[in-house]
PDB file of C-alpha atoms in Angstrom:
ATOM      1  CA  MET A   1      13.641 -10.989  12.743  1.00 51.00           C
ATOM      2  CA  ALA A   2      10.908 -13.322  14.010  1.00 55.00           C
ATOM      3  CA  ALA A   3       7.309 -12.194  14.026  1.00 62.00           C
ATOM      4  CA  ARG A   4       6.123 -10.992  17.418  1.00 69.00           C
ATOM      5  CA  SER A   5       3.451 -13.126  19.015  1.00 68.00           C
ATOM      6  CA  GLN A   6      -0.101 -11.794  19.016  1.00 70.00           C
ATOM      7  CA  PRO A   7      -3.405 -12.859  20.582  1.00 71.00           C
ATOM      8  CA  PRO A   8      -5.048 -15.892  18.872  1.00 71.00           C
ATOM      9  CA  ASP A   9      -7.600 -13.840  16.923  1.00 90.00           C
ATOM     10  CA  ALA A  10      -5.024 -11.225  15.857  1.00 93.00           C
ATOM     11  CA  ARG A  11      -4.176 -12.872  12.537  1.00 93.00           C
ATOM     12  CA  ARG A  12      -7.793 -12.715  11.401  1.00 94.00           C
ATOM     13  CA  ARG A  13      -8.132  -9.144  12.714  1.00 96.00           C
ATOM     14  CA  ASN A  14      -4.931  -8.055  10.945  1.00 97.00           C
ATOM     15  CA  VAL A  15      -6.033  -9.550   7.611  1.00 97.00           C
ATOM     16  CA  GLU A  16      -9.372  -7.740   8.000  1.00 97.00           C
ATOM     17  CA  THR A  17      -7.452  -4.513   8.610  1.00 98.00           C
ATOM     18  CA  VAL A  18      -5.577  -5.082   5.342  1.00 98.00           C
ATOM     19  CA  ARG A  19      -8.948  -5.506   3.588  1.00 98.00           C
ATOM     20  CA  ARG A  20     -10.178  -2.268   5.208  1.00 98.00           C
ATOM     21  CA  PHE A  21      -6.903  -0.531   4.235  1.00 98.00           C
ATOM     22  CA  LEU A  22      -7.517  -1.388   0.557  1.00 98.00           C
ATOM     23  CA  ARG A  23     -11.259  -0.588   0.713  1.00 98.00           C
ATOM     24  CA  LEU A  24     -10.662   2.839   2.267  1.00 98.00           C
ATOM     25  CA  LEU A  25      -8.095   3.594  -0.440  1.00 97.00           C
ATOM     26  CA  GLU A  26     -10.657   2.616  -3.089  1.00 97.00           C
ATOM     27  CA  GLU A  27     -13.165   4.924  -1.395  1.00 97.00           C
ATOM     28  CA  LYS A  28     -10.488   7.663  -1.333  1.00 97.00           C
ATOM     29  CA  ASP A  29     -11.141   8.135   2.387  1.00 98.00           C
ATOM     30  CA  ILE A  30      -7.610   8.979   3.511  1.00 98.00           C
ATOM     31  CA  ASP A  31      -8.871  10.481   6.787  1.00 98.00           C
ATOM     32  CA  ALA A  32     -10.397   7.118   7.839  1.00 98.00           C
ATOM     33  CA  TRP A  33      -7.505   5.176   6.256  1.00 98.00           C
ATOM     34  CA  ILE A  34      -4.865   6.950   8.358  1.00 98.00           C
ATOM     35  CA  GLU A  35      -6.730   5.856  11.514  1.00 98.00           C
ATOM     36  CA  LEU A  36      -5.497   2.300  10.751  1.00 98.00           C
ATOM     37  CA  TRP A  37      -1.919   3.459  11.404  1.00 98.00           C
ATOM     38  CA  ALA A  38      -0.051   3.623  14.732  1.00 98.00           C
ATOM     39  CA  GLU A  39       1.406   6.971  15.822  1.00 95.00           C
ATOM     40  CA  GLY A  40       5.057   6.063  15.119  1.00 94.00           C
ATOM     41  CA  ALA A  41       4.355   4.133  11.923  1.00 97.00           C
ATOM     42  CA  ASP A  42       6.764   3.975   8.990  1.00 97.00           C
ATOM     43  CA  GLN A  43       6.154   3.326   5.293  1.00 97.00           C
ATOM     44  CA  PHE A  44       8.758   1.947   2.902  1.00 97.00           C
ATOM     45  CA  TYR A  45       8.906   1.973  -0.920  1.00 92.00           C
ATOM     46  CA  PRO A  46      11.847  -0.358  -1.670  1.00 90.00           C
ATOM     47  CA  TYR A  47      11.313  -0.012  -5.449  1.00 82.00           C
ATOM     48  CA  GLY A  48       9.856   3.465  -5.503  1.00 69.00           C
ATOM     49  CA  THR A  49      12.691   4.848  -7.629  1.00 67.00           C
ATOM     50  CA  ARG A  50      12.425   8.630  -7.650  1.00 72.00           C
ATOM     51  CA  MET A  51       8.618   8.527  -7.622  1.00 74.00           C
ATOM     52  CA  PHE A  52       8.435   8.153  -3.845  1.00 78.00           C
ATOM     53  CA  PRO A  53      10.767   8.484  -0.901  1.00 87.00           C
ATOM     54  CA  ALA A  54      12.261   5.139   0.135  1.00 91.00           C
ATOM     55  CA  HIS A  55      11.207   5.656   3.767  1.00 95.00           C
ATOM     56  CA  ILE A  56       8.432   7.803   5.211  1.00 95.00           C
ATOM     57  CA  VAL A  57       8.846   8.326   8.948  1.00 96.00           C
ATOM     58  CA  GLY A  58       5.818   8.769  11.203  1.00 96.00           C
ATOM     59  CA  VAL A  59       2.074   8.769  10.701  1.00 96.00           C
ATOM     60  CA  THR A  60       1.964  12.529  10.054  1.00 97.00           C
ATOM     61  CA  ALA A  61       4.399  12.148   7.153  1.00 97.00           C
ATOM     62  CA  VAL A  62       2.476   9.117   5.829  1.00 97.00           C
ATOM     63  CA  TYR A  63      -0.725  11.178   5.892  1.00 98.00           C
ATOM     64  CA  SER A  64       0.991  14.117   4.135  1.00 96.00           C
ATOM     65  CA  ARG A  65       2.268  11.785   1.424  1.00 94.00           C
ATOM     66  CA  TRP A  66      -1.166  10.215   0.826  1.00 96.00           C
ATOM     67  CA  LYS A  67      -3.749  12.960   1.499  1.00 97.00           C
ATOM     68  CA  GLY A  68      -3.747  14.390  -2.022  1.00 95.00           C
ATOM     69  CA  THR A  69      -2.990  11.187  -3.939  1.00 93.00           C
ATOM     70  CA  PRO A  70      -6.640  10.244  -4.664  1.00 95.00           C
ATOM     71  CA  ASP A  71      -7.137  13.605  -6.402  1.00 95.00           C
ATOM     72  CA  ALA A  72      -5.060  12.384  -9.370  1.00 92.00           C
ATOM     73  CA  PHE A  73      -7.387   9.441 -10.000  1.00 94.00           C
ATOM     74  CA  GLU A  74     -10.880   9.182 -11.419  1.00 96.00           C
ATOM     75  CA  SER A  75     -11.129   5.747  -9.832  1.00 96.00           C
ATOM     76  CA  TRP A  76      -8.894   3.062  -8.446  1.00 96.00           C
ATOM     77  CA  ALA A  77      -9.389  -0.501  -7.296  1.00 97.00           C
ATOM     78  CA  PHE A  78      -7.090  -2.737  -5.287  1.00 97.00           C
ATOM     79  CA  PRO A  79      -8.562  -6.252  -5.226  1.00 97.00           C
ATOM     80  CA  LEU A  80      -6.865  -8.493  -2.684  1.00 98.00           C
ATOM     81  CA  VAL A  81      -5.557 -11.675  -4.303  1.00 97.00           C
ATOM     82  CA  ASP A  82      -3.968 -13.412  -1.274  1.00 97.00           C
ATOM     83  CA  ALA A  83      -3.018 -12.672   2.316  1.00 97.00           C
ATOM     84  CA  TRP A  84      -0.779 -14.630   4.650  1.00 96.00           C
ATOM     85  CA  ALA A  85      -0.598 -13.869   8.374  1.00 95.00           C
ATOM     86  CA  ASP A  86       1.966 -14.898  10.964  1.00 93.00           C
ATOM     87  CA  GLY A  87       2.357 -13.256  14.354  1.00 91.00           C
ATOM     88  CA  ASP A  88       2.222  -9.484  13.889  1.00 94.00           C
ATOM     89  CA  THR A  89       2.824  -9.652  10.118  1.00 97.00           C
ATOM     90  CA  VAL A  90       0.526  -9.907   7.102  1.00 98.00           C
ATOM     91  CA  VAL A  91       1.896 -10.307   3.586  1.00 98.00           C
ATOM     92  CA  ALA A  92      -0.709  -9.276   1.031  1.00 98.00           C
ATOM     93  CA  ARG A  93      -0.773  -9.658  -2.724  1.00 98.00           C
ATOM     94  CA  PHE A  94      -3.154  -7.324  -4.546  1.00 98.00           C
ATOM     95  CA  ASP A  95      -3.644  -5.732  -7.936  1.00 97.00           C
ATOM     96  CA  GLY A  96      -4.066  -2.086  -8.822  1.00 96.00           C
ATOM     97  CA  ASP A  97      -6.406  -0.975 -11.572  1.00 97.00           C
ATOM     98  CA  CYS A  98      -6.424   2.799 -11.664  1.00 95.00           C
ATOM     99  CA  LEU A  99      -7.911   5.379 -13.993  1.00 96.00           C
ATOM    100  CA  LEU A 100      -6.108   8.702 -13.855  1.00 92.00           C
ATOM    101  CA  LYS A 101      -8.103  11.899 -14.279  1.00 93.00           C
ATOM    102  CA  THR A 102      -6.189  12.333 -17.554  1.00 92.00           C
ATOM    103  CA  GLY A 103      -7.996   9.235 -18.871  1.00 94.00           C
ATOM    104  CA  LYS A 104      -4.861   7.075 -18.791  1.00 92.00           C
ATOM    105  CA  ARG A 105      -5.163   3.652 -17.164  1.00 94.00           C
ATOM    106  CA  TYR A 106      -2.468   2.468 -14.744  1.00 93.00           C
ATOM    107  CA  ARG A 107      -2.272  -1.184 -13.712  1.00 95.00           C
ATOM    108  CA  ASN A 108       0.320  -2.777 -11.473  1.00 96.00           C
ATOM    109  CA  HIS A 109       0.746  -5.725  -9.103  1.00 96.00           C
ATOM    110  CA  TYR A 110       1.661  -5.299  -5.460  1.00 96.00           C
ATOM    111  CA  LEU A 111       3.145  -7.357  -2.681  1.00 97.00           C
ATOM    112  CA  SER A 112       2.981  -5.566   0.648  1.00 98.00           C
ATOM    113  CA  ILE A 113       4.176  -6.362   4.133  1.00 98.00           C
ATOM    114  CA  PHE A 114       2.105  -5.007   7.012  1.00 98.00           C
ATOM    115  CA  LYS A 115       3.293  -5.161  10.632  1.00 98.00           C
ATOM    116  CA  PHE A 116       0.791  -4.596  13.412  1.00 97.00           C
ATOM    117  CA  THR A 117       0.852  -3.441  17.018  1.00 95.00           C
ATOM    118  CA  ASP A 118      -0.855  -5.537  19.693  1.00 93.00           C
ATOM    119  CA  ALA A 119      -3.823  -3.149  19.341  1.00 94.00           C
ATOM    120  CA  GLY A 120      -4.098  -3.989  15.627  1.00 96.00           C
ATOM    121  CA  LEU A 121      -2.697  -0.756  14.178  1.00 98.00           C
ATOM    122  CA  ILE A 122      -0.175  -0.693  11.327  1.00 98.00           C
ATOM    123  CA  TYR A 123       3.279   0.275  12.560  1.00 98.00           C
ATOM    124  CA  GLU A 124       5.237  -0.677   9.430  1.00 98.00           C
ATOM    125  CA  TYR A 125       4.180  -0.947   5.788  1.00 98.00           C
ATOM    126  CA  HIS A 126       6.363  -2.022   2.842  1.00 98.00           C
ATOM    127  CA  GLU A 127       4.945  -1.611  -0.677  1.00 96.00           C
ATOM    128  CA  TYR A 128       6.554  -3.573  -3.528  1.00 95.00           C
ATOM    129  CA  PHE A 129       5.400  -3.029  -7.106  1.00 91.00           C
ATOM    130  CA  ASP A 130       6.880  -3.219 -10.587  1.00 88.00           C
ATOM    131  CA  PRO A 131       8.899   0.010 -10.819  1.00 82.00           C
ATOM    132  CA  ILE A 132       9.322  -0.327 -14.588  1.00 82.00           C
ATOM    133  CA  VAL A 133       5.550  -0.297 -15.138  1.00 86.00           C
ATOM    134  CA  ALA A 134       5.165   2.660 -12.768  1.00 80.00           C
ATOM    135  CA  ALA A 135       8.010   4.650 -14.326  1.00 75.00           C
ATOM    136  CA  GLU A 136       6.752   4.091 -17.875  1.00 82.00           C
ATOM    137  CA  ASP A 137       3.111   4.829 -17.080  1.00 75.00           C
ATOM    138  CA  PHE A 138       3.932   8.013 -15.178  1.00 72.00           C
ATOM    139  CA  GLY A 139       6.378   9.229 -17.828  1.00 70.00           C
ATOM    140  CA  LEU A 140       9.536   8.923 -15.742  1.00 72.00           C
ATOM    141  CA  ALA A 141      11.291   6.398 -17.982  1.00 72.00           C
ATOM    142  CA  ARG A 142      11.043   4.829 -21.384  1.00 78.00           C
ATOM    143  CA  ILE A 143      12.041   1.183 -21.561  1.00 77.00           C
ATOM    144  CA  THR A 144      12.856  -0.453 -24.884  1.00 80.00           C
ATOM    145  CA  TYR A 145      13.216  -4.210 -25.126  1.00 80.00           C
ATOM    146  CA  HIS A 146      15.330  -5.723 -27.895  1.00 81.00           C
TER     147      HIS A 146
END
């Protein structure tokens, strides 16, 4: 599906929204973070395994999924590595460096697809990460390489 056209300054605005999205997560401000989302927004975890639902429907469900997540972490950082914008879509590559309240460190790499409304709100978010790293670090799987 082709990207929908947007006003000329929308690409820059949408990339800035991605930066704000990551900053608000780092600040654990889920109440402000959810304001970046459109009412009918959806979130997808294509490689979420059993850790997360594959599809979260609606901003209320997205908020419910995320509201308590920061409580498990002492700190977390999501530095943006790259962002590419075209029409209503931004593809962002960022890293995660998280310290769980248990003292365990969790690091992963992310590639996310954000789709924006004409008003600059997120209406679709896809989060790709290494599911093997996540499953091992959260005790859901043990991988042995030979």
